[in-house]
Short mmCIF file of C-alpha atoms in Angstrom, two decimals:
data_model
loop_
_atom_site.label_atom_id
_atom_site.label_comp_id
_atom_site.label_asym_id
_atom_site.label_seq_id
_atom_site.Cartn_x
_atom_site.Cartn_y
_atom_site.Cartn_z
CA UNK Y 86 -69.95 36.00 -28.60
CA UNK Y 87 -67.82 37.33 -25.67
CA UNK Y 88 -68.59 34.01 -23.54
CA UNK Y 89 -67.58 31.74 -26.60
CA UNK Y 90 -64.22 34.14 -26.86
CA UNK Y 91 -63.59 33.34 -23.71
CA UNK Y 92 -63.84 29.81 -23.63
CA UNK Y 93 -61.67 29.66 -26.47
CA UNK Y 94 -59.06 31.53 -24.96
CA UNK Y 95 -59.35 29.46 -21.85
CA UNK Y 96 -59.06 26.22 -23.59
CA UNK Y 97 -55.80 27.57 -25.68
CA UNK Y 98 -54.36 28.36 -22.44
CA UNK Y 99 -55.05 24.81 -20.74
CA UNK Y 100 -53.17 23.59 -24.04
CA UNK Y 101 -50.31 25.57 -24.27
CA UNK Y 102 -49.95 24.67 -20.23
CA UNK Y 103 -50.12 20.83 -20.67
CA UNK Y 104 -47.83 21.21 -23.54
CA UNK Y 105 -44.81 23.10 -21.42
CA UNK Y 106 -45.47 20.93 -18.43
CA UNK Y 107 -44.96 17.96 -20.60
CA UNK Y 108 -41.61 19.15 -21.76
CA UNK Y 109 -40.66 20.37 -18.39
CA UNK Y 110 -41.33 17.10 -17.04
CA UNK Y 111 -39.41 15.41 -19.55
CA UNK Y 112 -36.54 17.41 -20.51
CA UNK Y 113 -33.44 17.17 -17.73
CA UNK Y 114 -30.15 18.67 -17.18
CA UNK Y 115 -27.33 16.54 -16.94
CA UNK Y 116 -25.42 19.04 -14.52
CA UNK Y 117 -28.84 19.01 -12.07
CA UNK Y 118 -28.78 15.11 -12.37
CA UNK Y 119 -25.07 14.44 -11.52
CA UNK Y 120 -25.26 17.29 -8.57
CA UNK Y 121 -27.99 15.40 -7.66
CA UNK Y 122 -26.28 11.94 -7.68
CA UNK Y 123 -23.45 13.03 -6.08
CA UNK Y 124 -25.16 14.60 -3.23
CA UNK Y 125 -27.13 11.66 -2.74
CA UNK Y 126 -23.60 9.35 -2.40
CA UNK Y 127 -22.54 11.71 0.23
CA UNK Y 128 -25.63 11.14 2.50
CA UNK Y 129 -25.59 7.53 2.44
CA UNK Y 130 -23.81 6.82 5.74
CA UNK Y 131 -20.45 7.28 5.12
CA UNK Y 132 -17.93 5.17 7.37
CA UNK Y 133 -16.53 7.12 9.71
CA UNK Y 134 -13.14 7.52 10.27
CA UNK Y 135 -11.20 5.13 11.86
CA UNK Y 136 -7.39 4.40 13.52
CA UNK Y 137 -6.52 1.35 14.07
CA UNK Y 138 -3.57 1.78 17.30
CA UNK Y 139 -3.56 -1.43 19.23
CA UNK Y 140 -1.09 -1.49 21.64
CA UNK Y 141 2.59 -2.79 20.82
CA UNK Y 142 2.34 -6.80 20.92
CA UNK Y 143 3.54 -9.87 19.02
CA UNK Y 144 0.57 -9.37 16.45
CA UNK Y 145 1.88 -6.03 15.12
CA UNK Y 146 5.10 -6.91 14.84
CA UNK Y 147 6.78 -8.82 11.80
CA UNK Y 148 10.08 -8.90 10.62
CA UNK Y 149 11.13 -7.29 7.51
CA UNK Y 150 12.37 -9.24 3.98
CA UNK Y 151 16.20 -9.66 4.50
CA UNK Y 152 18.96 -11.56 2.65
CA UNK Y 153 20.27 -12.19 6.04
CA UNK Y 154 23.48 -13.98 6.42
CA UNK Y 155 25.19 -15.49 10.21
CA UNK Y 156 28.71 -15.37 10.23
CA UNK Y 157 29.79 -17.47 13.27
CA UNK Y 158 33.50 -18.50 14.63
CA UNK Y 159 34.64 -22.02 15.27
CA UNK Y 160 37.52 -21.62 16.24
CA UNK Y 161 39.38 -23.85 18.71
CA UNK Y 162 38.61 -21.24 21.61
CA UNK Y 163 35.26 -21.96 21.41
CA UNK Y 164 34.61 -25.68 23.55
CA UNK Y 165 31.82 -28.08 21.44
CA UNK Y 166 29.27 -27.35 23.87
CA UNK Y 167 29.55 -23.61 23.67
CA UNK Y 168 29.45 -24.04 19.76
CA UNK Y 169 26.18 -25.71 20.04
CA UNK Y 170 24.66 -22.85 22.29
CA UNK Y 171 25.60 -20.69 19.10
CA UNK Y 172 23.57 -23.15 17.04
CA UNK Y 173 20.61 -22.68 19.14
CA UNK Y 174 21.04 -18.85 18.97
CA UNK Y 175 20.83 -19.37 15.05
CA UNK Y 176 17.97 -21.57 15.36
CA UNK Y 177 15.63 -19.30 17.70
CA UNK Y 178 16.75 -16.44 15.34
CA UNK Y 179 15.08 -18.70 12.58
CA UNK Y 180 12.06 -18.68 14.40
CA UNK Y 181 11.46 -14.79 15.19
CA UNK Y 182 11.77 -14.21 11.45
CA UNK Y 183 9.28 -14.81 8.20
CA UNK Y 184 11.39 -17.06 6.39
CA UNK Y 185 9.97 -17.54 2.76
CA UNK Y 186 11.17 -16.69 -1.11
CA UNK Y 187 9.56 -13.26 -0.82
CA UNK Y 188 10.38 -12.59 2.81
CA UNK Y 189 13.58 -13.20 4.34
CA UNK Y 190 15.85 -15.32 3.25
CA UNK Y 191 18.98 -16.66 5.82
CA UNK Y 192 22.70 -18.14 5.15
CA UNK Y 193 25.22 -19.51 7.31
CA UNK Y 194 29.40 -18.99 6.64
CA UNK Y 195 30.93 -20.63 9.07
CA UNK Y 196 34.81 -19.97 10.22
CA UNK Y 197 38.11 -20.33 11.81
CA UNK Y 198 41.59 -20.46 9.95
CA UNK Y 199 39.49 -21.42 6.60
CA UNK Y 200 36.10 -20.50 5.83
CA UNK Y 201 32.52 -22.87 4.91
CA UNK Y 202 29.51 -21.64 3.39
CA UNK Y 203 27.53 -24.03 5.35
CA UNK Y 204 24.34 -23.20 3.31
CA UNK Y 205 23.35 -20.25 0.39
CA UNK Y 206 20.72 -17.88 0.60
CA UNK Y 207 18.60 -19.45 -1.63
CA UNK Y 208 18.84 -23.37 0.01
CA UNK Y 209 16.08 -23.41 2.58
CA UNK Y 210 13.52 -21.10 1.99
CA UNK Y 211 11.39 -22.51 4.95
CA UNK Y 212 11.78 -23.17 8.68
CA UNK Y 213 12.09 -26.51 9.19
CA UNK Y 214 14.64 -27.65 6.28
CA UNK Y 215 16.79 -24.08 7.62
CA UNK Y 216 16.55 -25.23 11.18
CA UNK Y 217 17.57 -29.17 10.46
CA UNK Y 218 20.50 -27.67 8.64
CA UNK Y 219 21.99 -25.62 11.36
CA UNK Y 220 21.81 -29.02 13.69
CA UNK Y 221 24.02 -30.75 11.17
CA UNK Y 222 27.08 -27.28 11.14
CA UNK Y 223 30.44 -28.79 12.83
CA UNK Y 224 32.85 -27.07 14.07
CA UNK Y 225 35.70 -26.35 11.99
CA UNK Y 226 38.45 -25.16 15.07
CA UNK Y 227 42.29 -23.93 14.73
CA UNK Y 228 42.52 -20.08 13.84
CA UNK Y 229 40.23 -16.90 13.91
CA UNK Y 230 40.28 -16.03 10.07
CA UNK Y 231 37.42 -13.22 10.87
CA UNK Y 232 38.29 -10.98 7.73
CA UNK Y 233 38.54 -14.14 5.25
CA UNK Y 234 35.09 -14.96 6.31
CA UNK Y 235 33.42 -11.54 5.72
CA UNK Y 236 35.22 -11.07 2.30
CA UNK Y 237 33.92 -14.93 1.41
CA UNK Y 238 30.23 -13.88 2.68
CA UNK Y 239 30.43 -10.65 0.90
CA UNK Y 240 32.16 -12.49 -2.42
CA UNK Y 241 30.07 -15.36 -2.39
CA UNK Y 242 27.06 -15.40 0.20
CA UNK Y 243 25.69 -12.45 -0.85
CA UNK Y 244 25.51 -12.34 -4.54
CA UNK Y 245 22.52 -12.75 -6.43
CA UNK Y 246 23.67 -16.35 -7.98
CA UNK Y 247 23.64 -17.42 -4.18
CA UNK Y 248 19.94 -16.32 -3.89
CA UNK Y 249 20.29 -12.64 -2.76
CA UNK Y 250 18.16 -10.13 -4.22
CA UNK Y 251 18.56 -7.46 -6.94
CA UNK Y 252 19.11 -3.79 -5.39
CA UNK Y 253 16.00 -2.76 -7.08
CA UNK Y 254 13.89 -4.55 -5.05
CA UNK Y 255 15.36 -2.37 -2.25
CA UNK Y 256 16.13 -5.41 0.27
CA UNK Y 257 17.87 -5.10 3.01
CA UNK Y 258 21.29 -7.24 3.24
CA UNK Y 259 22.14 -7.91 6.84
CA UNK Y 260 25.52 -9.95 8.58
CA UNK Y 261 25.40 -10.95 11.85
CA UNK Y 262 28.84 -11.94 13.16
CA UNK Y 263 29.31 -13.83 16.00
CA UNK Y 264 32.84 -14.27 17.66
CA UNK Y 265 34.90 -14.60 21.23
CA UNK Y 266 38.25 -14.01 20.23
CA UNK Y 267 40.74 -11.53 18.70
CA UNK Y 268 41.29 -11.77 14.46
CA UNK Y 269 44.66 -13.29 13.74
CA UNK Y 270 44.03 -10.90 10.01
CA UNK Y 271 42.56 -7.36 8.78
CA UNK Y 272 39.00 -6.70 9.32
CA UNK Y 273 39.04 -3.14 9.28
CA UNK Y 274 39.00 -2.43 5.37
CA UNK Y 275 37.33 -6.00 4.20
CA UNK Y 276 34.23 -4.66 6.84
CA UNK Y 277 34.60 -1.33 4.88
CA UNK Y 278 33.81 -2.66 1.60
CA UNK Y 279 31.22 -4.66 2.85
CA UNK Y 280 29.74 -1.77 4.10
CA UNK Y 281 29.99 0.16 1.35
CA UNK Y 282 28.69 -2.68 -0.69
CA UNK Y 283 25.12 -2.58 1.01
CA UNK Y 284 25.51 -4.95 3.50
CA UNK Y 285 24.41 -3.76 7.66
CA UNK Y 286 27.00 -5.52 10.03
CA UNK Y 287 26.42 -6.39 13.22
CA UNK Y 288 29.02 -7.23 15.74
CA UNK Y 289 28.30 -9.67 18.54
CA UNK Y 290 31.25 -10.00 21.13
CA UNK Y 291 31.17 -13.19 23.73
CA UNK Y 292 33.63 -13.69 26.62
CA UNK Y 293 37.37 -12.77 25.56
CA UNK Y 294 36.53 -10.96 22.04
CA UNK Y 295 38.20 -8.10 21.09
CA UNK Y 296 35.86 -4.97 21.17
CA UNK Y 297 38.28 -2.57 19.21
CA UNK Y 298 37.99 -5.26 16.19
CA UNK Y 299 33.88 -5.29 16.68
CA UNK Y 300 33.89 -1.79 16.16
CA UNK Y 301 35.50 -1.96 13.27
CA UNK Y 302 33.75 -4.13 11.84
CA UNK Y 303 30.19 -3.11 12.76
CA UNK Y 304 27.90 -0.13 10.77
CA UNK Y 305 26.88 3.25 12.19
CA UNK Y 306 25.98 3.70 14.80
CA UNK Y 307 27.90 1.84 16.90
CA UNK Y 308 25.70 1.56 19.93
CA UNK Y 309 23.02 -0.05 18.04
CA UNK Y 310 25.47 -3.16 15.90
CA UNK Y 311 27.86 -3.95 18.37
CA UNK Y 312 26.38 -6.28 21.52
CA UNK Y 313 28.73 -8.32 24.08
CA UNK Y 314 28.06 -11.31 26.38
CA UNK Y 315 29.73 -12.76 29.13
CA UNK Y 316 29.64 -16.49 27.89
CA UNK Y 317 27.96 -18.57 25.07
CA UNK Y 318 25.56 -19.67 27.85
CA UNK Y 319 23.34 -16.54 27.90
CA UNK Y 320 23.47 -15.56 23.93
CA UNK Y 321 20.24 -16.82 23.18
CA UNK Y 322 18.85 -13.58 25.48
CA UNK Y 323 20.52 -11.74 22.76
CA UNK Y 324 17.25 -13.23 20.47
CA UNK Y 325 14.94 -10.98 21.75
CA UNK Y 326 17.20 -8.01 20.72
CA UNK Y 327 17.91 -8.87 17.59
CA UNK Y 328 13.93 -9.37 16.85
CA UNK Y 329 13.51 -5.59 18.14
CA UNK Y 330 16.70 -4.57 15.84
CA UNK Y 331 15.40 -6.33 13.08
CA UNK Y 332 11.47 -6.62 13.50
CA UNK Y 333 9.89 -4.21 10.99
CA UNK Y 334 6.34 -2.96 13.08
CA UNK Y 335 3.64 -2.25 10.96
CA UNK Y 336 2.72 1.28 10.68
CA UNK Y 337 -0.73 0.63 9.60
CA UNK Y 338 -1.32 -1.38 12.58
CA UNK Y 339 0.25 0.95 14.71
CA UNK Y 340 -2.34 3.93 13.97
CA UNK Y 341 -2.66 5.78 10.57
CA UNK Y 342 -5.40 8.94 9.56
CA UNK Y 343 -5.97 7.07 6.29
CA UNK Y 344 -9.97 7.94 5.28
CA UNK Y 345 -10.46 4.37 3.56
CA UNK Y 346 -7.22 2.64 3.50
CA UNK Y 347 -4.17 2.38 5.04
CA UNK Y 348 -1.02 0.61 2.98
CA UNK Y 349 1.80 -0.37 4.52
CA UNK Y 350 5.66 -0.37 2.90
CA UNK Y 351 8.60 -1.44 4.71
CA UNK Y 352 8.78 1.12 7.52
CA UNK Y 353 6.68 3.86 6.30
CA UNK Y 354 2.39 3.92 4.92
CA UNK Y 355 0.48 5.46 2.42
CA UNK Y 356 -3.11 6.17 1.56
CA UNK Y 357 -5.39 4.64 -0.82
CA UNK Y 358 -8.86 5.20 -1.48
CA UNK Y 359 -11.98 2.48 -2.69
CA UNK Y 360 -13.30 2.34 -5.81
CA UNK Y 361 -15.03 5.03 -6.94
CA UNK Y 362 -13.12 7.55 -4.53
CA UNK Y 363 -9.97 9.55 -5.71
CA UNK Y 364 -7.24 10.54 -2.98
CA UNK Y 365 -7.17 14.28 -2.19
CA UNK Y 366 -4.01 16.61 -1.97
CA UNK Y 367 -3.60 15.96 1.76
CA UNK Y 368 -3.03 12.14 0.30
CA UNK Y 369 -5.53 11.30 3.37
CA UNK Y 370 -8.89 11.71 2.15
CA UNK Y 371 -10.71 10.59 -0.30
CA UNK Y 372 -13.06 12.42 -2.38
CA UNK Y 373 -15.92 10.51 -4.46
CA UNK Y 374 -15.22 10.39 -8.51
CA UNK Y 375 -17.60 12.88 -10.14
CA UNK Y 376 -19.60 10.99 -12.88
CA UNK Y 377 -19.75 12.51 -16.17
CA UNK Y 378 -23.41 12.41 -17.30
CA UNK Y 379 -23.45 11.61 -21.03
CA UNK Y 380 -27.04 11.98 -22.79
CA UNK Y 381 -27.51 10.23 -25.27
CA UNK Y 382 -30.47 10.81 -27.91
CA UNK Y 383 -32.22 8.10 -29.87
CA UNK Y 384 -32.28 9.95 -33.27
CA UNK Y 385 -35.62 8.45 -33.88
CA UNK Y 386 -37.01 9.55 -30.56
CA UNK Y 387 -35.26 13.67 -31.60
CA UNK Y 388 -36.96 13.68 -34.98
CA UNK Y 389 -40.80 12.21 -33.53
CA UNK Y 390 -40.53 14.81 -31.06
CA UNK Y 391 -39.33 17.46 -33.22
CA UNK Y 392 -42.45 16.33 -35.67
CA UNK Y 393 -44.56 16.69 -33.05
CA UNK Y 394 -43.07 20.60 -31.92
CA UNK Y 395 -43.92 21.62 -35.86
CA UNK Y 396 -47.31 20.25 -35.74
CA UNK Y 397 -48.00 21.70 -32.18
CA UNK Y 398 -46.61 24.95 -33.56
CA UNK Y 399 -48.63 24.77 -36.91
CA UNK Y 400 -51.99 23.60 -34.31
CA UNK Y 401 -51.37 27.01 -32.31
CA UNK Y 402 -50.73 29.58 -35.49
CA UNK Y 403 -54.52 27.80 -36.76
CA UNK Y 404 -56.02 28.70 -33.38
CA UNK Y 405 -54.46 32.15 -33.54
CA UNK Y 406 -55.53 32.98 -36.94
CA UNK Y 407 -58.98 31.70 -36.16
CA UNK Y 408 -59.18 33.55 -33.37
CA UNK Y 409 -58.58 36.84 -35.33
CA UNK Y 410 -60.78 36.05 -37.45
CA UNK Y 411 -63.49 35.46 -35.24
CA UNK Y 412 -62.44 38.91 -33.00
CA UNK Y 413 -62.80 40.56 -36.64
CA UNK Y 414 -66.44 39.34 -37.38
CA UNK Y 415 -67.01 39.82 -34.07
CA UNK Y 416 -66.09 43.56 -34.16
CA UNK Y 417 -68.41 43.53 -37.89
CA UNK Y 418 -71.29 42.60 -36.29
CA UNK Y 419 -71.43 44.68 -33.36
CA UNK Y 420 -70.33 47.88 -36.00
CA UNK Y 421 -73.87 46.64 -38.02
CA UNK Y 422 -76.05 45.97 -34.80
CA UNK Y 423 -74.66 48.74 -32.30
CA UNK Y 424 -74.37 49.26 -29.13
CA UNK Y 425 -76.54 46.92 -26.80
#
């Protein structure tokens, strides 16, 4: 009787066991499974990180949008041949910028005693029609009207009917006067409300021009918007100065500590991380999303298995009261037989 008592507590034992393993095995926590998941993400080989800071050349260097208008003299003082060295100053200017309807966009106001918007801001949105209008500007000679023409480029060139852009698209609106000679009217307070309009003068002087009048005229600080040349034959070197003045470098290509990626605006960067990665505090580093683990129960699935707890409950209370009941008789019969 003891060895069958045995066995039968041996095999409920082996039963309850396989019953908890099986709902061990099969039960999981959603917190364990999404540590779990995450942790696995951040061992898979990461990219490391990486600065991108080649050296300063042509490559990483690209001129910023600009509603950019030239504002050149033709007056009699300047001879046709020097007029057409201005014209190939205005053409190798073309060619140092990103012309385009989203990127910069040039116009030409020509001047002496009248004033002639030779083209708008919005008529030659690429290189070559731009270029093969400057060849056709003539010279217009007589007087130096130089605060006519910055009222008429102000008034007229740069409006947004002539193809200029909205302020809220934060463009920059530049004039780049060229003259060799003294204004025969007022530039002083026409240049001031041009200024205070928006627009960023800059004075270039050749020869004989009057450097009291390109100061007035020209934006803060002085030392960076007012330039002078001898003669009309060496202002195309000032091309190269203007495309530092005006080149915008990229700052991404110029060396960032974005993690993932590196976005560039205007003259300044910020961070951005790939999908599936949020950007931390430190707007550097990115931080993988943490997935929310949502379990969801087939109801059919829940109510078999909750079938099959009550049975396996009801299975283990019959063992248990058989059990007893066998431990009772067992008792009876040694109380009849005695002692062995």
């Amino acid at each position: 009787m003891k060895s069958l008592f045995g066995s039968l507590v041996y095999c409920l034992f082996l039963f309850v066991s396989d019953v908890y393993g099986t709902y061990r095995l099969n039960g999981f926590d959603p917190q364990q499974v999404t540590a779990q998941s995450y942790a696995q993400h951040r061992n898979i080989a990461l990219p490391p990180l990486r600065t991108l800071a080649p050296s300063a050349t042509d490559n990483s260097c690209r001129s910023r949008p600009l509603d950019l208008v030239f504002i050149i003299d033709s007056s009699r003082s300047v001879r046709p041949g020097e007029f057409e060295k201005v014209k190939i100053f205005l053409a190798d200017m073309v060619d140092t910028l990103d012309v385009g309807p989203e990127a910069t966009r040039v116009a030409v106001v020509n001047y002496a005693s009248t004033v002639k918007i030779e083209f708008l801001l919005k008529a030659h949105l690429n290189k070559p029609n731009m270029k093969q209008a400057i060849t056709r500007i003539e010279p217009l000679a007589a007087g130096t009207m130089t605060g006519l023409a910055i009222k008429s480029a102000m008034t007229e060139a740069f409006t947004e009917e002539s193809g200029a852009r909205p302020k809220s698209k934060n463009i920059a609106k530049v004039a780049i006067i060229v003259t060799d000679g003294r204004p025969q009217d007022q530039v002083e307070e026409v240049s001031a409300a041009a200024r205070g309009s928006g627009i960023e003068i800059y004075a270039v002087g050749v020869d004989r021009a009057d450097m009291t009048s390109l100061r007035l005229m020209a934006s803060n600080p002085l030392e960076d918007h007012v330039f002078y040349v001898e003669t009309y034959g060496v202002i195309e070197k000032l091309t190269s100065k203007f495309r530092e003045t005006l080149c915008g470098v990229d700052p991404c290509a110029m060396g960032h500590d974005c993690e993932h990626i590196c976005v560039s605006s205007n003259a300044s960067h910020h961070c951005k991380c790939r999908k599936g990665y949020i950007l931390n505090l430190d707007q550097k580093t990115c931080t993988l999303k943490q997935m929310k683990v949502v379990v969801v129960e087939d109801p059919c699935k829940c109510e078999a298995r909750l079938a099959f707890q009550m049975q396996t409950q009801a299975a283990l209370q019959e063992i248990t009261a058989r059990l007893a009941d066998m431990t009772g008789r067992v008792e009876q019969i040694e109380n009849i037989l005695g002692p062995v």
